[in-house]
Short mmCIF file of N, CA and C in Angstrom, two decimals:
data_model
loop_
_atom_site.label_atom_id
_atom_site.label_comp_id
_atom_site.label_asym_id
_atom_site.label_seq_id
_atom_site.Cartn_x
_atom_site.Cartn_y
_atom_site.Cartn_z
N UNK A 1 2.88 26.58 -6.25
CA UNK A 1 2.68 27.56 -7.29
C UNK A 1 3.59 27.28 -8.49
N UNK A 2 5.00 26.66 -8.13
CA UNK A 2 5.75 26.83 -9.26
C UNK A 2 5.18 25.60 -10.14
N UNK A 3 4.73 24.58 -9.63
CA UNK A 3 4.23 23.25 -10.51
C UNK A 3 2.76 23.61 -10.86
N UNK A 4 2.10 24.16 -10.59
CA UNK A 4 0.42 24.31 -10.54
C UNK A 4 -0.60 22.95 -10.31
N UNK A 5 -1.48 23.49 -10.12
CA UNK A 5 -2.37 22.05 -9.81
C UNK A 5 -2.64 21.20 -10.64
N UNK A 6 -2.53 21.12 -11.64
CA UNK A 6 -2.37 19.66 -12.44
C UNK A 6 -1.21 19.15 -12.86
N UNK A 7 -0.03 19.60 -12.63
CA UNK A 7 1.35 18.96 -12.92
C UNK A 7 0.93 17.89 -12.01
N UNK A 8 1.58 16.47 -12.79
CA UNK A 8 1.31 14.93 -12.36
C UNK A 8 2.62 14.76 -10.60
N UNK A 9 2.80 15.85 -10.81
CA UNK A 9 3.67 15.67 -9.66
C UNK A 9 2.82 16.33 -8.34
N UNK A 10 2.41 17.36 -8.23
CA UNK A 10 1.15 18.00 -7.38
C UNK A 10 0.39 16.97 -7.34
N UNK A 11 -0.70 16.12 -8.81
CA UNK A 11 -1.69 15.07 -8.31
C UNK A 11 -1.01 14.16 -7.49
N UNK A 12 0.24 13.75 -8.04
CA UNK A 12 0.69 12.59 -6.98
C UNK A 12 0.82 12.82 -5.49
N UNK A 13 0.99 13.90 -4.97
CA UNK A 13 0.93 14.47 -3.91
C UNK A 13 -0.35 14.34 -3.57
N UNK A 14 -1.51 14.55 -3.75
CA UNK A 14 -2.54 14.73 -3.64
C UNK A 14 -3.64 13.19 -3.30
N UNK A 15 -2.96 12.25 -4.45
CA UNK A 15 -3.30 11.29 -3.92
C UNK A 15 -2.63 10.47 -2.57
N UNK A 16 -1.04 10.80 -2.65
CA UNK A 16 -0.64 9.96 -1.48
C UNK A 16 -1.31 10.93 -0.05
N UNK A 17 -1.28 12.11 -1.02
CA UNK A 17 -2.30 12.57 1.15
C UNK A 17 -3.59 11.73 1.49
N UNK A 18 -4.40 11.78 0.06
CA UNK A 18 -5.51 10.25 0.30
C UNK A 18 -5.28 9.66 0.79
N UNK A 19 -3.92 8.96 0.06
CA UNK A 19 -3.67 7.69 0.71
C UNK A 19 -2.83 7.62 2.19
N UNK A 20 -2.70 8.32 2.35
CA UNK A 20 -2.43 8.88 3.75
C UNK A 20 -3.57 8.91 4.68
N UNK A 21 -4.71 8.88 4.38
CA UNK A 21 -6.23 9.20 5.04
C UNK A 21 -6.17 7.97 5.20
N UNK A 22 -6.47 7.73 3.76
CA UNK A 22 -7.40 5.77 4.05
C UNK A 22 -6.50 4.96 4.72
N UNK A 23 -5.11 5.14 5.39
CA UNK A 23 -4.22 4.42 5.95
C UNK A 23 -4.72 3.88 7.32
N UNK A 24 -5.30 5.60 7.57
CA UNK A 24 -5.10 6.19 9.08
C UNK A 24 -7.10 5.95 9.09
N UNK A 25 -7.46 5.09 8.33
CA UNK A 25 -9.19 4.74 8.50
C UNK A 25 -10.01 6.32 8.17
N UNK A 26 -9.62 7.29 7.63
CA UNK A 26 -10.45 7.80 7.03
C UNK A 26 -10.78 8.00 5.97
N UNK A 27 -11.80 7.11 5.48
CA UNK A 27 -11.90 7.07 3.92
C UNK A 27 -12.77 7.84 3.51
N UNK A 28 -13.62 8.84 4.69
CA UNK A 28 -14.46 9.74 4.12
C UNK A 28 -13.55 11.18 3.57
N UNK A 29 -12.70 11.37 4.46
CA UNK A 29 -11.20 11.96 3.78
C UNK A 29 -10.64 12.18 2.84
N UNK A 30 -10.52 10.77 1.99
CA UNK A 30 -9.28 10.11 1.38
C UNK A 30 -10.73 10.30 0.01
N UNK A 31 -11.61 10.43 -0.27
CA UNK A 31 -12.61 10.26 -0.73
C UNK A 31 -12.17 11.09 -2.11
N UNK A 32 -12.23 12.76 -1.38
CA UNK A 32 -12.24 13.77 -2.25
C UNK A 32 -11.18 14.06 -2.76
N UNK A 33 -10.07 13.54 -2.15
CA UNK A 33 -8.93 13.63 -2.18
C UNK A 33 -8.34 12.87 -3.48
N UNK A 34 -8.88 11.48 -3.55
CA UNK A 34 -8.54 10.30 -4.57
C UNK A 34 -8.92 10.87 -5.91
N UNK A 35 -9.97 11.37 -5.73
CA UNK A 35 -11.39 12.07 -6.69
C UNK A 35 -10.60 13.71 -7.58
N UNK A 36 -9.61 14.12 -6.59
CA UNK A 36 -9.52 15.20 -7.19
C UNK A 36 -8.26 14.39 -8.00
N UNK A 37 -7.75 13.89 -7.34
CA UNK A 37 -6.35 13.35 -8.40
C UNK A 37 -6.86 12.47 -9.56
N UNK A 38 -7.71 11.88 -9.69
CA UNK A 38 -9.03 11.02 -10.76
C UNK A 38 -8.54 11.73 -11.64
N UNK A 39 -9.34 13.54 -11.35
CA UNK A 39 -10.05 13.83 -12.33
C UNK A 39 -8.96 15.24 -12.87
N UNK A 40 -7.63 15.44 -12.01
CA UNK A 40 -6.49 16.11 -13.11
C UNK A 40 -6.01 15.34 -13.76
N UNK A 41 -5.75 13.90 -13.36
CA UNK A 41 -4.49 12.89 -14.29
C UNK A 41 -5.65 12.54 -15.52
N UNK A 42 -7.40 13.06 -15.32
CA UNK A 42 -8.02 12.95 -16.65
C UNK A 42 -8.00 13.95 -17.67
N UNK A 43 -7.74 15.49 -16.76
CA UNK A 43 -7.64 16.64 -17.96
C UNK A 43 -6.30 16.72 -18.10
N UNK A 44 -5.09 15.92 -17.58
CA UNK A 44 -4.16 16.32 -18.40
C UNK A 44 -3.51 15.66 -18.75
N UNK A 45 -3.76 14.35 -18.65
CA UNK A 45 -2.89 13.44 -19.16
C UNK A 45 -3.60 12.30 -20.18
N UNK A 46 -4.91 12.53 -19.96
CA UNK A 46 -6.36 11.80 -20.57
C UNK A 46 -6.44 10.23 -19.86
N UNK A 47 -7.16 9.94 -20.39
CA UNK A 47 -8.31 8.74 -20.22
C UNK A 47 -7.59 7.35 -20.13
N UNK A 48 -6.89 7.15 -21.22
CA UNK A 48 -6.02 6.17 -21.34
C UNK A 48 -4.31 5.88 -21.00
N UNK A 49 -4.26 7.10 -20.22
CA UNK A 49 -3.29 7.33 -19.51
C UNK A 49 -2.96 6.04 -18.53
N UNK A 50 -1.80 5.64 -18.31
CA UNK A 50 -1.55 4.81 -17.39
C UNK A 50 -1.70 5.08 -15.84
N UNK A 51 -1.59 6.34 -15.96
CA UNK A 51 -1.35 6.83 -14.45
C UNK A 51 -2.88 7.60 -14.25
N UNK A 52 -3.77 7.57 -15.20
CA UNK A 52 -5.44 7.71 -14.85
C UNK A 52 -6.14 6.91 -14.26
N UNK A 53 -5.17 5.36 -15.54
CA UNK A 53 -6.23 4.04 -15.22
C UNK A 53 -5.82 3.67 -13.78
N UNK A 54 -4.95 4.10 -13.37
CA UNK A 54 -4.51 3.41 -11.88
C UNK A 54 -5.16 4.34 -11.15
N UNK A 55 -5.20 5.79 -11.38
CA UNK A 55 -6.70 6.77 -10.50
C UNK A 55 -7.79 6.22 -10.32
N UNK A 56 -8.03 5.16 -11.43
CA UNK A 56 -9.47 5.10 -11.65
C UNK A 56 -9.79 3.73 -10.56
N UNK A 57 -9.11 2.73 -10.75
CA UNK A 57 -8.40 1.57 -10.08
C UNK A 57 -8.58 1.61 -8.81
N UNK A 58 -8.05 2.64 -8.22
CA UNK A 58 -7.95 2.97 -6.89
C UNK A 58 -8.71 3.78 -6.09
N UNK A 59 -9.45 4.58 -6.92
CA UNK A 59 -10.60 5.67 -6.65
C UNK A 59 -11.99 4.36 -6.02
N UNK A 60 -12.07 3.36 -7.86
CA UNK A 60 -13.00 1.95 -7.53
C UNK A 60 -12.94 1.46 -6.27
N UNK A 61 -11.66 1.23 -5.76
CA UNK A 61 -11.18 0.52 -4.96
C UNK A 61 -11.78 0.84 -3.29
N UNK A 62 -11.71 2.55 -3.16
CA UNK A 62 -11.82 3.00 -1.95
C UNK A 62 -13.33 3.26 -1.81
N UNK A 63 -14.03 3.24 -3.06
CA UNK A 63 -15.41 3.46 -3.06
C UNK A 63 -15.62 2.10 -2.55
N UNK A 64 -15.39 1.39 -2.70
CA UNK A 64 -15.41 0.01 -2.50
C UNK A 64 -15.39 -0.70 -1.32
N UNK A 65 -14.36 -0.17 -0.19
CA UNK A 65 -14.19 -0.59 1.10
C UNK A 65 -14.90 0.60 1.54
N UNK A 66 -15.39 1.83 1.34
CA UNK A 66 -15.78 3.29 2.07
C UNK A 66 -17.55 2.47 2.10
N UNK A 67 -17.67 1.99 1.03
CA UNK A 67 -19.19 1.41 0.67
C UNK A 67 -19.37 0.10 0.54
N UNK A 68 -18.80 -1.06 1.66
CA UNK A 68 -18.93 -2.44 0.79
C UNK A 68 -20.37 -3.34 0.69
N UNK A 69 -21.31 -2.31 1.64
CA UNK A 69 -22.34 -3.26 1.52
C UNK A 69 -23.17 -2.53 -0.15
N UNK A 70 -22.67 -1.72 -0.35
CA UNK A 70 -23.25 -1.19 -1.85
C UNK A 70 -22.59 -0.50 -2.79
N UNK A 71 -21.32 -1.57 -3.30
CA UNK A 71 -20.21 -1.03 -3.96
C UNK A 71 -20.57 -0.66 -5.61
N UNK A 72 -22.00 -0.42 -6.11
CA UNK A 72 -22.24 -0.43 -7.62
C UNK A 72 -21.31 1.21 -7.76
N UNK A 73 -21.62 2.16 -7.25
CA UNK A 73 -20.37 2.93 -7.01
C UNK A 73 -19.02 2.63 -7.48
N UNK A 74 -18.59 1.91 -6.95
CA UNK A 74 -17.27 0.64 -7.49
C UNK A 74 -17.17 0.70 -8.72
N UNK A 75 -17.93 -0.15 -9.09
CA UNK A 75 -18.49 -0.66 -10.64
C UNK A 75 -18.74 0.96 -11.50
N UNK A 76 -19.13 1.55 -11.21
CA UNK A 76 -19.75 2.87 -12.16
C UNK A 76 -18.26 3.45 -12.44
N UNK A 77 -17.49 3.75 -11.11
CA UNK A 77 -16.35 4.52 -11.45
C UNK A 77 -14.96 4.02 -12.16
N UNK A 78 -15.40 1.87 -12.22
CA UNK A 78 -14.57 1.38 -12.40
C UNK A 78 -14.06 1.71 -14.62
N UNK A 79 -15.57 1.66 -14.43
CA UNK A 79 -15.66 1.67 -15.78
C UNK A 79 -15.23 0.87 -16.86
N UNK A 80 -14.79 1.28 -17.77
CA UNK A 80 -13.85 0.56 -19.11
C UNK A 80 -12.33 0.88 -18.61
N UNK A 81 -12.04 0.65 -17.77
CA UNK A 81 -10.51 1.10 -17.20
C UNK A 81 -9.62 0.00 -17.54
N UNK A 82 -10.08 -1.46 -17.27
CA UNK A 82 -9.50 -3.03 -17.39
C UNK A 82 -9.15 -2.66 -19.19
N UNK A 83 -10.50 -2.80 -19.53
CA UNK A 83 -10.22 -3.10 -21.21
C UNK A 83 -9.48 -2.04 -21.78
N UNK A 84 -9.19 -0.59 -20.97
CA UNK A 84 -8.66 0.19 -21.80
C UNK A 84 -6.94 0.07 -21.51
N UNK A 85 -6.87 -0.75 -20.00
CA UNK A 85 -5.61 -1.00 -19.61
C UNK A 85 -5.21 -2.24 -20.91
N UNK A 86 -6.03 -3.14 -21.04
CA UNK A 86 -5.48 -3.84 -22.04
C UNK A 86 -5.65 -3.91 -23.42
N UNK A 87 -5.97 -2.74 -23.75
CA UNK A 87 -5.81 -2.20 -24.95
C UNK A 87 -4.39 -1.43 -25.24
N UNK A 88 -3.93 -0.57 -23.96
CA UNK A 88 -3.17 0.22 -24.10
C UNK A 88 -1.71 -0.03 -23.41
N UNK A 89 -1.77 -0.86 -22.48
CA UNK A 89 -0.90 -1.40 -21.41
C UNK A 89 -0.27 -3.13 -22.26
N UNK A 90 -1.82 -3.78 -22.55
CA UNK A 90 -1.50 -4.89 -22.49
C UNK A 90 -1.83 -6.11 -21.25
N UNK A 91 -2.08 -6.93 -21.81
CA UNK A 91 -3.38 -7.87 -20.55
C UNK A 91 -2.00 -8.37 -19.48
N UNK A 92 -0.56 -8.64 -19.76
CA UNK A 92 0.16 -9.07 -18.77
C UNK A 92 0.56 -8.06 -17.90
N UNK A 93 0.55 -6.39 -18.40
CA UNK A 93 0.96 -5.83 -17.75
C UNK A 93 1.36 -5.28 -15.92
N UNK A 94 1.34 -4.89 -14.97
CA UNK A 94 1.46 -4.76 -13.40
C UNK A 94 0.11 -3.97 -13.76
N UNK A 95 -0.14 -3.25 -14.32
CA UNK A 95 -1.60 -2.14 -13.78
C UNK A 95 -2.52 -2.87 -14.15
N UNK A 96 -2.35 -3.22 -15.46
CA UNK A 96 -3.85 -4.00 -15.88
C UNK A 96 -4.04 -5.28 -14.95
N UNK A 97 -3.24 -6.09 -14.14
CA UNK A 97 -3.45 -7.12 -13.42
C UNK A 97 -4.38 -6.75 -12.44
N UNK A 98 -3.48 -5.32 -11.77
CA UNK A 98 -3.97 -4.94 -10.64
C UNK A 98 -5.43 -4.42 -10.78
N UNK A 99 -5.41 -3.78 -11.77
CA UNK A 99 -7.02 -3.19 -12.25
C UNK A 99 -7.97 -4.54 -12.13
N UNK A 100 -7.43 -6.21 -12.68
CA UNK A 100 -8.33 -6.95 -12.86
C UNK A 100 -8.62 -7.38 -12.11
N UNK A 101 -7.87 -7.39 -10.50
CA UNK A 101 -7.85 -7.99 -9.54
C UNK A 101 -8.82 -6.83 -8.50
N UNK A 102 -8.86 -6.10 -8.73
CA UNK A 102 -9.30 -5.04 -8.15
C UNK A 102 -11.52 -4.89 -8.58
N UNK A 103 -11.94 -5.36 -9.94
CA UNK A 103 -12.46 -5.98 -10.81
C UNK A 103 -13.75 -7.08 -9.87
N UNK A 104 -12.26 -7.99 -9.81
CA UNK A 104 -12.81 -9.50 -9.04
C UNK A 104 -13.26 -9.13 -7.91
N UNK A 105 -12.44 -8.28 -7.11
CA UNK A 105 -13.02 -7.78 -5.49
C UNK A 105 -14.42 -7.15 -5.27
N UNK A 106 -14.33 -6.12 -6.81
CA UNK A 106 -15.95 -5.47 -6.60
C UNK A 106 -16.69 -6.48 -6.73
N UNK A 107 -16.75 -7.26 -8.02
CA UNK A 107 -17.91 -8.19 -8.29
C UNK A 107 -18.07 -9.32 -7.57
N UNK A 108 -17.16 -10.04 -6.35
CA UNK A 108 -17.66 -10.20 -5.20
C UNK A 108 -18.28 -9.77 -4.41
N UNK A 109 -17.97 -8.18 -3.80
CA UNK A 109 -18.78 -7.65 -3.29
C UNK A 109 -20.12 -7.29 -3.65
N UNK A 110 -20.33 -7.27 -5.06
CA UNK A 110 -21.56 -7.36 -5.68
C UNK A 110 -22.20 -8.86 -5.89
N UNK A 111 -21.84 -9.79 -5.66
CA UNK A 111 -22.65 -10.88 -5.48
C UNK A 111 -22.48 -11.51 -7.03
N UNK A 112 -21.21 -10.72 -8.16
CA UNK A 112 -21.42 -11.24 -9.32
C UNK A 112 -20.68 -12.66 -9.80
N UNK A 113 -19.54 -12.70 -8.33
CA UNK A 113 -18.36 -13.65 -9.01
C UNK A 113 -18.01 -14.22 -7.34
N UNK A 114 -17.20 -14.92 -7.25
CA UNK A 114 -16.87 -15.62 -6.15
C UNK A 114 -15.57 -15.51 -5.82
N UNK A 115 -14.54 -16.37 -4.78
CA UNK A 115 -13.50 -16.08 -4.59
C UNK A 115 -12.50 -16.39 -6.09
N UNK A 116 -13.14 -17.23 -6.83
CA UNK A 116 -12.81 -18.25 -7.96
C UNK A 116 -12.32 -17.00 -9.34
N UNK A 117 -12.93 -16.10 -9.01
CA UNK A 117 -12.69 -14.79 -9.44
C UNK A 117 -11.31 -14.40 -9.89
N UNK A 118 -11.21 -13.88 -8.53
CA UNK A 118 -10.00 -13.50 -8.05
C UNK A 118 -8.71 -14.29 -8.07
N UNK A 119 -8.83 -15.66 -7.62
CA UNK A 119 -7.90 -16.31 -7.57
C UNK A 119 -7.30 -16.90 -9.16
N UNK A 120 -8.41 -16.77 -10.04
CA UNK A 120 -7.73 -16.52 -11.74
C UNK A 120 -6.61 -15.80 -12.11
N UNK A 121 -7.07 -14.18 -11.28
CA UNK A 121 -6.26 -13.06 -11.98
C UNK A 121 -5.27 -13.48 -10.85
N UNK A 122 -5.08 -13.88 -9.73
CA UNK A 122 -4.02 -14.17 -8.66
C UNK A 122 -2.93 -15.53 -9.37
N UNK A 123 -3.77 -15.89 -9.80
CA UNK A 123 -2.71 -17.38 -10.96
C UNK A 123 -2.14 -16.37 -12.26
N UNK A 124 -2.48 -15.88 -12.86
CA UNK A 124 -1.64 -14.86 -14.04
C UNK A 124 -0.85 -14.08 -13.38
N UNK A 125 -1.06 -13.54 -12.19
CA UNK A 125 -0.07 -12.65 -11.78
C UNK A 125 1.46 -13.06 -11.35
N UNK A 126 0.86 -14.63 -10.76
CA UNK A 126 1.93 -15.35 -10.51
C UNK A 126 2.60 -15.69 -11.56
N UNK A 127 1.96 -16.18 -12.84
CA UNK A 127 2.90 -16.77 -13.40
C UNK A 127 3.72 -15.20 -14.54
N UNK A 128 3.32 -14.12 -14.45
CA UNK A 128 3.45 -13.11 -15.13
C UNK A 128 4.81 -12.48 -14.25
N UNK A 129 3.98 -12.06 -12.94
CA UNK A 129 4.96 -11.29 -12.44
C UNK A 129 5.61 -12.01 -11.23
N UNK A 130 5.53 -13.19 -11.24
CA UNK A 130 6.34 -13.75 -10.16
C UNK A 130 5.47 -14.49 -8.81
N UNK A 131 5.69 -15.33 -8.00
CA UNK A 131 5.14 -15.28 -7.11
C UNK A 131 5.68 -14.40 -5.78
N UNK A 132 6.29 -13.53 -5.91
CA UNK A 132 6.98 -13.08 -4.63
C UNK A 132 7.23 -11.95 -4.77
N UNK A 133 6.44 -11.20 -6.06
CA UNK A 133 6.14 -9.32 -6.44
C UNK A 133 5.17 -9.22 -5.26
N UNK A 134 4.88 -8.08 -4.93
CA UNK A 134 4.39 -7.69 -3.59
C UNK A 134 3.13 -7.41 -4.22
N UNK A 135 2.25 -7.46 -5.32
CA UNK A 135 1.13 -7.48 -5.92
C UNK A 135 0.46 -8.69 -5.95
N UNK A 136 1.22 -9.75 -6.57
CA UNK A 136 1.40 -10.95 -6.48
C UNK A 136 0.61 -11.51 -4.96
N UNK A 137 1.45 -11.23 -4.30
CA UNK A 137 1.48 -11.65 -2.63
C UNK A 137 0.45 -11.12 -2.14
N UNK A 138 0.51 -9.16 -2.28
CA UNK A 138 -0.96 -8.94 -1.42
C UNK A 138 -2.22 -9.55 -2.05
N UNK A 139 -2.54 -9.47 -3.40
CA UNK A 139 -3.33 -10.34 -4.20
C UNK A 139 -4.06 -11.41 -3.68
N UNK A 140 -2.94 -12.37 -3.35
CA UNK A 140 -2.86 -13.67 -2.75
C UNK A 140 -3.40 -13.93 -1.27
N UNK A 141 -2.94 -13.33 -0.61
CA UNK A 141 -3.47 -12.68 0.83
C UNK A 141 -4.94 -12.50 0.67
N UNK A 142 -5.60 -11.60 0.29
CA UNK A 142 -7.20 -11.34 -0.33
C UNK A 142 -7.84 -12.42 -0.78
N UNK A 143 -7.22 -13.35 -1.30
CA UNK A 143 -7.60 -13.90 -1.94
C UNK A 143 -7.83 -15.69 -0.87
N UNK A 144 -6.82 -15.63 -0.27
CA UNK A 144 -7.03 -16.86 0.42
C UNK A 144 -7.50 -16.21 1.80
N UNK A 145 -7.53 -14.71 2.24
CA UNK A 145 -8.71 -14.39 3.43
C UNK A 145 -10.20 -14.29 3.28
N UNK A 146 -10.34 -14.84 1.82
CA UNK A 146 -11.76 -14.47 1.55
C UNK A 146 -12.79 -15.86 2.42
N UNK A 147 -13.17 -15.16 3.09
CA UNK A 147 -14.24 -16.15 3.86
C UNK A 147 -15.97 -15.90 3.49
N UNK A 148 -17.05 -16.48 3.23
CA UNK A 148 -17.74 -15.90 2.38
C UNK A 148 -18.00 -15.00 1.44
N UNK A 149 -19.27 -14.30 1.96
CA UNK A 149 -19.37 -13.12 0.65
C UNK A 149 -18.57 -12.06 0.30
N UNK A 150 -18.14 -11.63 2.11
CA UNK A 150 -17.43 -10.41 1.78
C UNK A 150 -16.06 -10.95 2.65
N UNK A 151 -16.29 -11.26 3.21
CA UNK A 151 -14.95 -12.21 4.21
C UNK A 151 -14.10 -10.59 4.51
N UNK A 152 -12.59 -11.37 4.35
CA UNK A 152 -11.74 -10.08 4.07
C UNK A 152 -11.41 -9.40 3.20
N UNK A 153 -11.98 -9.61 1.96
CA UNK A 153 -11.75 -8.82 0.71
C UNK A 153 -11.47 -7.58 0.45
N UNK A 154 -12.42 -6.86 1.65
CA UNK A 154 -12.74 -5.26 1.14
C UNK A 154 -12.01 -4.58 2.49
N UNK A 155 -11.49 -5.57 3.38
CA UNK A 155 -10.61 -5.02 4.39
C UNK A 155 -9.43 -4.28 3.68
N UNK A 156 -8.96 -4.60 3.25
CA UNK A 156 -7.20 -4.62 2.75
C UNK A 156 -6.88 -3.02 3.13
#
């Protein structure tokens, strides 16, 4: 009560209980949960918010493994999130990487791009943020478990 439901400190709560779901394999859970934190860090902090585009990022993300044989879902919610991260962030930034890498995973799963994808934005990250940032690494991981179409991609 004393923070109310859209103080960014309540959403953050809100998403780590998500993320608390999708840990523990329930992503039908973690669903509404991701969704409600989406859509306060959009009425109150807006669109181009850093801490939206990573809602948005991650919302993509779970639609993504919750749905991988039909992730356009993915894609719809992913939106202009990349270009607005690097409009507003900047293309080297940690979110916008992660957003792009996140990007590469759907449009594998959509049949648009290949592992060759991914392993682009996994070479910038390295040489940006290091090879041994834990973005970097899990990145990397995804990226060399990818065994065909969907391999391990959408495990993570």
């Amino acid at each position: 009560e004393t923070l109310g439901d859209r103080h960014p400190y309540t959403l953050i709560s809100i998403y780590n209980l998500g993320g608390l779901r999708r840990k523990k394999g329930d992503l039908d859970g973690a669903e509404p949960l991701y969704r409600e934190a989406l859509d306060g860090t959009r009425e109150t902090l807006g669109d181009r918010h850093m801490y939206t585009l990573g809602s948005i990022g991650n919302y993509a993300d779970l639609l993504c493994r919750r749905d991988p044989v039909h992730p356009n879902r993915a894609r719809t919610a992913m939106g202009d999130a990349p270009e607005v991260a690097r409009e507003t962030l900047g293309a080297d930034h940690e979110d916008t990487l992660v957003l792009d890498a996140k990007v590469a995973r759907t449009r594998i799963a959509l049949g648009d791009a290949d592992a060759k994808a991914l392993s682009e934005v996994v070479a910038r990250m390295e040489a940006v943020l290091g090879p041994e940032h834990p973005q970097t690494r899990k990145y990397k991981l995804v990226c060399e478990s990818a065994a065909g179409r969907f391999g391990g991609l959408l495990r993570m």
